[in-house]
PDB file of C-alpha atoms in Angstrom:
ATOM      1  CA  MET A  13     -24.508 -12.156   5.113  1.00 64.00           C
ATOM      2  CA  GLN A  14     -26.639  -8.841   6.603  1.00 78.00           C
ATOM      3  CA  GLU A  15     -24.299  -6.117   8.010  1.00 82.00           C
ATOM      4  CA  THR A  16     -24.462  -4.730  10.739  1.00 88.00           C
ATOM      5  CA  ARG A  17     -24.026  -1.546  11.396  1.00 89.00           C
ATOM      6  CA  ARG A  18     -25.544  -1.315  15.176  1.00 91.00           C
ATOM      7  CA  GLN A  19     -22.138  -0.982  16.117  1.00 93.00           C
ATOM      8  CA  HIS A  20     -20.980  -1.992  19.842  1.00 93.00           C
ATOM      9  CA  THR A  21     -18.124   0.084  21.321  1.00 95.00           C
ATOM     10  CA  VAL A  22     -18.300  -1.202  24.742  1.00 96.00           C
ATOM     11  CA  SER A  23     -18.684  -5.215  24.465  1.00 96.00           C
ATOM     12  CA  LYS A  24     -21.945  -6.253  25.063  1.00 95.00           C
ATOM     13  CA  PHE A  25     -21.263  -9.360  27.349  1.00 96.00           C
ATOM     14  CA  TYR A  26     -19.129  -7.102  29.716  1.00 97.00           C
ATOM     15  CA  LEU A  27     -22.327  -4.414  29.983  1.00 97.00           C
ATOM     16  CA  ARG A  28     -24.179  -7.829  30.406  1.00 96.00           C
ATOM     17  CA  GLY A  29     -21.936  -7.977  34.992  1.00 95.00           C
ATOM     18  CA  PHE A  30     -23.309  -4.093  35.195  1.00 96.00           C
ATOM     19  CA  ALA A  31     -27.014  -5.203  34.423  1.00 96.00           C
ATOM     20  CA  ASP A  32     -30.220  -5.817  36.185  1.00 95.00           C
ATOM     21  CA  GLU A  33     -32.739  -8.612  35.434  1.00 95.00           C
ATOM     22  CA  ARG A  34     -34.234  -7.402  32.221  1.00 96.00           C
ATOM     23  CA  GLU A  35     -31.008  -6.652  31.120  1.00 96.00           C
ATOM     24  CA  GLN A  36     -31.090  -2.670  31.474  1.00 97.00           C
ATOM     25  CA  VAL A  37     -28.143  -0.897  32.539  1.00 96.00           C
ATOM     26  CA  ALA A  38     -29.049   2.869  33.861  1.00 93.00           C
ATOM     27  CA  ARG A  39     -26.694   5.632  31.910  1.00 92.00           C
ATOM     28  CA  ILE A  40     -26.163   8.663  32.902  1.00 92.00           C
ATOM     29  CA  ALA A  41     -24.700  11.403  31.019  1.00 88.00           C
ATOM     30  CA  LEU A  42     -21.052  13.205  33.020  1.00 86.00           C
ATOM     31  CA  PRO A  43     -21.559  15.373  34.675  1.00 84.00           C
ATOM     32  CA  GLY A  44     -24.956  13.534  35.965  1.00 78.00           C
ATOM     33  CA  GLU A  45     -27.433  14.433  33.696  1.00 78.00           C
ATOM     34  CA  PRO A  46     -29.211  13.210  31.821  1.00 82.00           C
ATOM     35  CA  ARG A  47     -30.001   9.536  33.388  1.00 87.00           C
ATOM     36  CA  VAL A  48     -31.550   7.464  30.854  1.00 93.00           C
ATOM     37  CA  ARG A  49     -32.396   3.328  31.249  1.00 94.00           C
ATOM     38  CA  LEU A  50     -31.989   1.454  28.105  1.00 94.00           C
ATOM     39  CA  SER A  51     -30.704  -1.986  27.362  1.00 97.00           C
ATOM     40  CA  ILE A  52     -27.383  -3.160  26.854  1.00 96.00           C
ATOM     41  CA  ARG A  53     -28.198  -4.114  23.855  1.00 95.00           C
ATOM     42  CA  ASP A  54     -28.694  -0.121  22.861  1.00 95.00           C
ATOM     43  CA  ALA A  55     -25.836   1.014  25.470  1.00 94.00           C
ATOM     44  CA  SER A  56     -22.714   2.297  24.102  1.00 94.00           C
ATOM     45  CA  VAL A  57     -24.097   1.945  19.746  1.00 94.00           C
ATOM     46  CA  ILE A  58     -22.674   4.008  17.377  1.00 92.00           C
ATOM     47  CA  LYS A  59     -23.980   3.533  13.850  1.00 93.00           C
ATOM     48  CA  ASP A  60     -21.480   2.812  11.200  1.00 92.00           C
ATOM     49  CA  PHE A  61     -19.012   3.119  13.723  1.00 92.00           C
ATOM     50  CA  TYR A  62     -15.801   0.973  12.734  1.00 92.00           C
ATOM     51  CA  SER A  63     -17.128   0.452   9.294  1.00 92.00           C
ATOM     52  CA  VAL A  64     -15.214   1.485   6.437  1.00 89.00           C
ATOM     53  CA  GLU A  65     -14.928   1.847   2.735  1.00 87.00           C
ATOM     54  CA  LEU A  66     -13.528  -0.512   0.643  1.00 86.00           C
ATOM     55  CA  PRO A  67     -11.170  -0.525  -2.428  1.00 85.00           C
ATOM     56  CA  GLY A  68     -14.495  -0.401  -5.067  1.00 86.00           C
ATOM     57  CA  GLY A  69     -16.208   1.887  -2.845  1.00 84.00           C
ATOM     58  CA  GLU A  70     -18.924  -0.394  -0.583  1.00 87.00           C
ATOM     59  CA  ARG A  71     -19.012  -0.688   2.940  1.00 88.00           C
ATOM     60  CA  SER A  72     -17.751  -3.195   4.350  1.00 91.00           C
ATOM     61  CA  ASP A  73     -18.104  -4.761   8.932  1.00 91.00           C
ATOM     62  CA  MET A  74     -15.707  -6.693   8.829  1.00 91.00           C
ATOM     63  CA  PHE A  75     -13.771  -5.359  11.672  1.00 92.00           C
ATOM     64  CA  GLU A  76     -16.918  -5.153  13.745  1.00 90.00           C
ATOM     65  CA  LYS A  77     -17.456  -9.588  12.250  1.00 91.00           C
ATOM     66  CA  ALA A  78     -13.506  -9.279  13.753  1.00 92.00           C
ATOM     67  CA  PHE A  79     -13.964  -7.774  17.225  1.00 94.00           C
ATOM     68  CA  SER A  80     -17.023  -9.772  18.115  1.00 92.00           C
ATOM     69  CA  GLU A  81     -14.471 -12.908  17.426  1.00 95.00           C
ATOM     70  CA  ILE A  82     -12.582 -11.818  20.112  1.00 96.00           C
ATOM     71  CA  GLU A  83     -15.521 -11.758  22.445  1.00 97.00           C
ATOM     72  CA  GLY A  84     -16.889 -14.605  22.072  1.00 96.00           C
ATOM     73  CA  PRO A  85     -13.821 -17.237  24.135  1.00 97.00           C
ATOM     74  CA  ALA A  86     -12.734 -13.652  26.088  1.00 98.00           C
ATOM     75  CA  SER A  87     -16.882 -13.391  27.476  1.00 97.00           C
ATOM     76  CA  ARG A  88     -15.978 -17.278  28.436  1.00 97.00           C
ATOM     77  CA  ALA A  89     -13.520 -16.401  30.858  1.00 98.00           C
ATOM     78  CA  LEU A  90     -15.471 -13.845  32.282  1.00 97.00           C
ATOM     79  CA  ASP A  91     -17.728 -16.612  32.995  1.00 97.00           C
ATOM     80  CA  ALA A  92     -14.788 -18.479  34.444  1.00 97.00           C
ATOM     81  CA  ILE A  93     -14.301 -15.938  36.982  1.00 97.00           C
ATOM     82  CA  PHE A  94     -18.145 -15.796  38.034  1.00 96.00           C
ATOM     83  CA  GLY A  95     -18.321 -19.004  38.596  1.00 96.00           C
ATOM     84  CA  GLY A  96     -15.638 -19.303  41.028  1.00 96.00           C
ATOM     85  CA  THR A  97     -12.612 -20.098  39.173  1.00 97.00           C
ATOM     86  CA  TRP A  98      -9.809 -18.350  40.107  1.00 97.00           C
ATOM     87  CA  PRO A  99      -6.653 -17.665  38.740  1.00 96.00           C
ATOM     88  CA  LEU A 100      -7.599 -18.534  34.649  1.00 97.00           C
ATOM     89  CA  SER A 101      -6.255 -21.182  33.450  1.00 97.00           C
ATOM     90  CA  LEU A 102      -3.316 -19.455  29.982  1.00 96.00           C
ATOM     91  CA  GLU A 103      -6.024 -19.588  27.559  1.00 97.00           C
ATOM     92  CA  GLU A 104      -8.382 -17.908  29.339  1.00 98.00           C
ATOM     93  CA  LYS A 105      -6.082 -15.320  30.856  1.00 97.00           C
ATOM     94  CA  GLY A 106      -4.032 -14.597  27.158  1.00 97.00           C
ATOM     95  CA  ASN A 107      -8.141 -14.325  26.253  1.00 98.00           C
ATOM     96  CA  LEU A 108      -9.560 -11.754  27.951  1.00 98.00           C
ATOM     97  CA  GLY A 109      -6.771  -9.645  28.050  1.00 97.00           C
ATOM     98  CA  LEU A 110      -7.066  -9.378  24.481  1.00 97.00           C
ATOM     99  CA  TRP A 111     -10.075  -8.187  24.598  1.00 98.00           C
ATOM    100  CA  ILE A 112      -8.661  -6.179  27.304  1.00 97.00           C
ATOM    101  CA  ALA A 113      -6.388  -4.830  24.846  1.00 97.00           C
ATOM    102  CA  LEU A 114      -9.306  -4.107  21.790  1.00 96.00           C
ATOM    103  CA  GLN A 115     -11.434  -2.055  24.634  1.00 96.00           C
ATOM    104  CA  GLN A 116      -8.728   0.043  25.471  1.00 95.00           C
ATOM    105  CA  LEU A 117      -8.001   0.637  22.143  1.00 95.00           C
ATOM    106  CA  ARG A 118     -11.249   0.739  20.470  1.00 94.00           C
ATOM    107  CA  GLY A 119     -13.256   3.835  21.877  1.00 91.00           C
ATOM    108  CA  GLU A 120     -14.106   6.853  21.092  1.00 90.00           C
ATOM    109  CA  GLU A 121     -11.006   8.138  22.966  1.00 87.00           C
ATOM    110  CA  VAL A 122      -8.555   6.748  21.224  1.00 89.00           C
ATOM    111  CA  ARG A 123      -9.933   7.985  17.043  1.00 90.00           C
ATOM    112  CA  ALA A 124     -11.378  11.328  18.600  1.00 89.00           C
ATOM    113  CA  SER A 125      -7.605  11.794  19.719  1.00 88.00           C
ATOM    114  CA  GLN A 126      -5.817  10.346  16.608  1.00 84.00           C
ATOM    115  CA  SER A 127      -8.071  13.832  15.147  1.00 86.00           C
ATOM    116  CA  GLN A 128      -6.655  15.761  17.242  1.00 85.00           C
ATOM    117  CA  ILE A 129      -3.308  15.205  16.803  1.00 86.00           C
ATOM    118  CA  GLY A 130      -3.387  15.572  13.238  1.00 87.00           C
ATOM    119  CA  ALA A 131      -4.889  18.900  13.849  1.00 88.00           C
ATOM    120  CA  ASP A 132      -2.140  19.088  16.018  1.00 89.00           C
ATOM    121  CA  PHE A 133      -0.144  18.921  13.702  1.00 89.00           C
ATOM    122  CA  ILE A 134      -1.305  20.488  10.865  1.00 89.00           C
ATOM    123  CA  ARG A 135      -1.550  23.847  12.842  1.00 91.00           C
ATOM    124  CA  LEU A 136       1.709  23.972  13.698  1.00 91.00           C
ATOM    125  CA  LEU A 137       2.668  23.234   9.568  1.00 90.00           C
ATOM    126  CA  VAL A 138       0.658  26.282   8.378  1.00 90.00           C
ATOM    127  CA  GLY A 139       1.887  27.933  10.604  1.00 89.00           C
ATOM    128  CA  VAL A 140       5.960  27.364  10.076  1.00 90.00           C
ATOM    129  CA  SER A 141       5.130  27.634   6.342  1.00 92.00           C
ATOM    130  CA  GLY A 142       3.423  30.927   7.211  1.00 92.00           C
ATOM    131  CA  LYS A 143      -0.033  32.706   4.849  1.00 91.00           C
ATOM    132  CA  GLN A 144       1.015  32.728   1.601  1.00 92.00           C
ATOM    133  CA  ALA A 145       2.528  28.880   1.686  1.00 92.00           C
ATOM    134  CA  LEU A 146      -1.172  27.830   2.578  1.00 91.00           C
ATOM    135  CA  ARG A 147      -2.299  29.486  -0.401  1.00 91.00           C
ATOM    136  CA  ARG A 148       0.369  27.732  -2.774  1.00 92.00           C
ATOM    137  CA  HIS A 149      -1.197  24.931  -0.950  1.00 90.00           C
ATOM    138  CA  MET A 150      -4.452  25.577  -1.881  1.00 91.00           C
ATOM    139  CA  GLU A 151      -4.517  26.762  -5.850  1.00 92.00           C
ATOM    140  CA  ALA A 152      -2.422  23.735  -6.099  1.00 93.00           C
ATOM    141  CA  ALA A 153      -5.221  21.418  -4.766  1.00 91.00           C
ATOM    142  CA  GLU A 154      -8.071  23.674  -6.405  1.00 90.00           C
ATOM    143  CA  GLY A 155      -6.539  24.382  -9.691  1.00 93.00           C
ATOM    144  CA  ARG A 156      -7.960  28.147  -9.105  1.00 93.00           C
ATOM    145  CA  VAL A 157      -6.807  31.367  -8.003  1.00 93.00           C
ATOM    146  CA  VAL A 158      -8.074  31.477  -4.036  1.00 93.00           C
ATOM    147  CA  GLY A 159      -8.991  34.496  -2.735  1.00 92.00           C
ATOM    148  CA  ASP A 160      -7.763  37.454  -0.192  1.00 92.00           C
ATOM    149  CA  GLU A 161     -11.367  36.447   1.635  1.00 93.00           C
ATOM    150  CA  GLU A 162     -10.674  32.769   1.213  1.00 93.00           C
ATOM    151  CA  LEU A 163      -7.447  32.373   2.533  1.00 92.00           C
ATOM    152  CA  ASP A 164      -7.516  34.169   5.757  1.00 92.00           C
ATOM    153  CA  PHE A 165     -10.547  32.593   6.247  1.00 93.00           C
ATOM    154  CA  GLU A 166      -8.730  28.754   5.587  1.00 91.00           C
ATOM    155  CA  TRP A 167      -6.184  30.731   7.514  1.00 92.00           C
ATOM    156  CA  ARG A 168      -8.524  31.538  11.356  1.00 91.00           C
ATOM    157  CA  ASP A 169      -9.817  28.017  10.844  1.00 91.00           C
ATOM    158  CA  ILE A 170      -6.430  26.453  10.592  1.00 92.00           C
ATOM    159  CA  THR A 171      -4.942  28.145  12.784  1.00 91.00           C
ATOM    160  CA  LYS A 172      -6.604  29.074  15.717  1.00 91.00           C
ATOM    161  CA  PRO A 173      -6.571  26.701  19.280  1.00 89.00           C
ATOM    162  CA  GLY A 174      -6.240  23.313  18.619  1.00 86.00           C
ATOM    163  CA  GLY A 175      -6.359  23.268  15.473  1.00 88.00           C
ATOM    164  CA  PRO A 176      -8.880  22.873  12.252  1.00 90.00           C
ATOM    165  CA  THR A 177     -12.007  20.526  12.825  1.00 85.00           C
ATOM    166  CA  ILE A 178     -11.193  17.060  11.317  1.00 84.00           C
ATOM    167  CA  MET A 179     -13.515  14.530  11.035  1.00 82.00           C
ATOM    168  CA  PRO A 180     -12.655  11.618  12.848  1.00 81.00           C
ATOM    169  CA  ASN A 181     -11.184   8.156   9.792  1.00 83.00           C
ATOM    170  CA  PRO A 182     -12.375   4.944  11.333  1.00 89.00           C
ATOM    171  CA  ILE A 183      -9.778   3.596   8.687  1.00 90.00           C
ATOM    172  CA  ASP A 184      -6.745   5.375  11.145  1.00 91.00           C
ATOM    173  CA  HIS A 185      -8.180   3.686  13.873  1.00 93.00           C
ATOM    174  CA  VAL A 186      -9.133   0.373  12.898  1.00 93.00           C
ATOM    175  CA  ARG A 187      -5.081   0.616  12.247  1.00 93.00           C
ATOM    176  CA  THR A 188      -4.092   1.515  15.406  1.00 93.00           C
ATOM    177  CA  VAL A 189      -6.561  -0.948  16.448  1.00 95.00           C
ATOM    178  CA  VAL A 190      -5.092  -4.528  14.690  1.00 94.00           C
ATOM    179  CA  GLU A 191      -1.553  -3.258  14.671  1.00 95.00           C
ATOM    180  CA  LEU A 192      -1.442  -2.348  18.679  1.00 94.00           C
ATOM    181  CA  ALA A 193      -3.852  -5.231  20.068  1.00 96.00           C
ATOM    182  CA  PRO A 194      -2.135  -8.104  19.651  1.00 96.00           C
ATOM    183  CA  GLY A 195       1.593  -6.853  21.380  1.00 96.00           C
ATOM    184  CA  LEU A 196      -0.229  -5.220  24.011  1.00 96.00           C
ATOM    185  CA  GLY A 197      -3.142  -8.825  24.267  1.00 97.00           C
ATOM    186  CA  GLY A 198       1.168 -10.644  24.960  1.00 96.00           C
ATOM    187  CA  TYR A 199       2.318  -8.100  27.385  1.00 95.00           C
ATOM    188  CA  LEU A 200      -1.450  -8.175  29.409  1.00 96.00           C
ATOM    189  CA  SER A 201      -1.316 -11.913  29.831  1.00 95.00           C
ATOM    190  CA  GLU A 202       1.694 -11.863  30.664  1.00 95.00           C
ATOM    191  CA  SER A 203       1.604 -10.013  33.479  1.00 95.00           C
ATOM    192  CA  HIS A 204       0.251 -10.158  37.284  1.00 96.00           C
ATOM    193  CA  TRP A 205      -3.583 -10.142  37.992  1.00 97.00           C
ATOM    194  CA  THR A 206      -4.969  -9.521  41.058  1.00 97.00           C
ATOM    195  CA  LEU A 207      -8.446 -10.225  41.367  1.00 97.00           C
ATOM    196  CA  HIS A 208      -9.995  -7.557  44.390  1.00 95.00           C
ATOM    197  CA  ARG A 209     -13.604  -8.467  45.308  1.00 92.00           C
ATOM    198  CA  PHE A 210     -15.958  -6.105  46.960  1.00 91.00           C
ATOM    199  CA  ARG A 211     -18.824  -6.868  49.676  1.00 89.00           C
ATOM    200  CA  ARG A 212     -20.016  -3.422  50.253  1.00 87.00           C
ATOM    201  CA  ARG A 213     -18.918  -1.585  48.000  1.00 83.00           C
ATOM    202  CA  ALA A 214     -20.863  -1.171  43.779  1.00 86.00           C
ATOM    203  CA  LEU A 215     -18.755  -1.006  40.892  1.00 91.00           C
ATOM    204  CA  VAL A 216     -20.386   0.840  37.742  1.00 93.00           C
ATOM    205  CA  THR A 217     -18.318   1.127  34.032  1.00 95.00           C
ATOM    206  CA  CYS A 218     -17.772   4.083  31.950  1.00 93.00           C
ATOM    207  CA  ASP A 219     -17.946   3.474  27.729  1.00 92.00           C
ATOM    208  CA  HIS A 220     -13.780   3.294  28.088  1.00 93.00           C
ATOM    209  CA  PRO A 221     -14.114   0.931  31.341  1.00 95.00           C
ATOM    210  CA  VAL A 222     -10.169  -0.049  31.303  1.00 95.00           C
ATOM    211  CA  SER A 223      -7.948   2.486  33.155  1.00 92.00           C
ATOM    212  CA  MET A 224      -4.022   2.715  34.111  1.00 91.00           C
ATOM    213  CA  ASP A 225      -2.419   4.621  35.494  1.00 89.00           C
ATOM    214  CA  LYS A 226       1.172   4.988  37.885  1.00 84.00           C
ATOM    215  CA  ALA A 227       2.129   2.816  40.841  1.00 74.00           C
ATOM    216  CA  GLY A 228       2.458   6.282  43.332  1.00 64.00           C
ATOM    217  CA  ARG A 229       3.373   8.876  40.566  1.00 59.00           C
ATOM    218  CA  GLY A 230       0.411  10.031  39.650  1.00 56.00           C
ATOM    219  CA  ALA A 231      -1.225   9.538  36.052  1.00 51.00           C
ATOM    220  CA  ASP A 232       0.080  12.782  33.777  1.00 66.00           C
ATOM    221  CA  GLY A 233       1.122  10.480  30.772  1.00 75.00           C
ATOM    222  CA  VAL A 234      -0.409   7.835  30.588  1.00 83.00           C
ATOM    223  CA  GLY A 235      -0.272   5.560  28.291  1.00 82.00           C
ATOM    224  CA  VAL A 236      -0.229   1.726  27.510  1.00 82.00           C
ATOM    225  CA  ALA A 237       3.769   1.492  27.468  1.00 82.00           C
ATOM    226  CA  THR A 238       4.386   4.125  30.285  1.00 86.00           C
ATOM    227  CA  ALA A 239       1.139   2.847  32.721  1.00 90.00           C
ATOM    228  CA  ASP A 240       2.425   0.627  35.642  1.00 90.00           C
ATOM    229  CA  ILE A 241      -1.058  -0.253  36.710  1.00 93.00           C
ATOM    230  CA  PHE A 242      -4.871  -1.293  34.430  1.00 95.00           C
ATOM    231  CA  THR A 243      -7.432  -1.947  36.259  1.00 95.00           C
ATOM    232  CA  VAL A 244     -10.879  -2.824  34.777  1.00 97.00           C
ATOM    233  CA  ALA A 245     -14.407  -3.042  36.681  1.00 96.00           C
ATOM    234  CA  LEU A 246     -15.347  -6.947  35.855  1.00 96.00           C
ATOM    235  CA  SER A 247     -18.891  -6.540  37.153  1.00 94.00           C
TER     236      SER A 247
END
């Protein structure tokens, strides 16, 4: 099968609800510029974002294809809502709930947060262990003597605010999605759902369309296990 390299971080069927008759959306980069118009085929696309390297060294888009199997039933559930069906059947609610969970976990910000957590951990570990421990670790890894100038450079990079720059790891991100999406999807499917119809307001969406909040307590520190409310603009 042909490999899919242009991969959506936000589902194309979902973006269609915010597109015009030509299936185009206006993309605005915060804080407000630039503004461009583009097809939903090109919106939220990142090359090889979910592709992973297999043990044999070849690249695989298996997870992109697996995500598409979740998107099909969710798309039909969304069409049912647009067609006037509410409440959804248990099956439709389950299909859409699993997609909401997937969309919550699959985006760039989740991958970036994983890299930042790793950087913070390395910064803490190295800072506590000290510079000479870092030298010993580098020499063991490189199999050579590490000079003071090189050591100082690595020390400054690792202990700077925010820690070292770590390249995002798609395997760690995909593992998180695979481990958490089924449980979160089941939790959402069993929750109470309310549909709001806006007749005098237009809704927008973003590259992270699922929002979380704590009822009446502000949004600081909200996660999938502590959120009281999940909201998704549908169209």
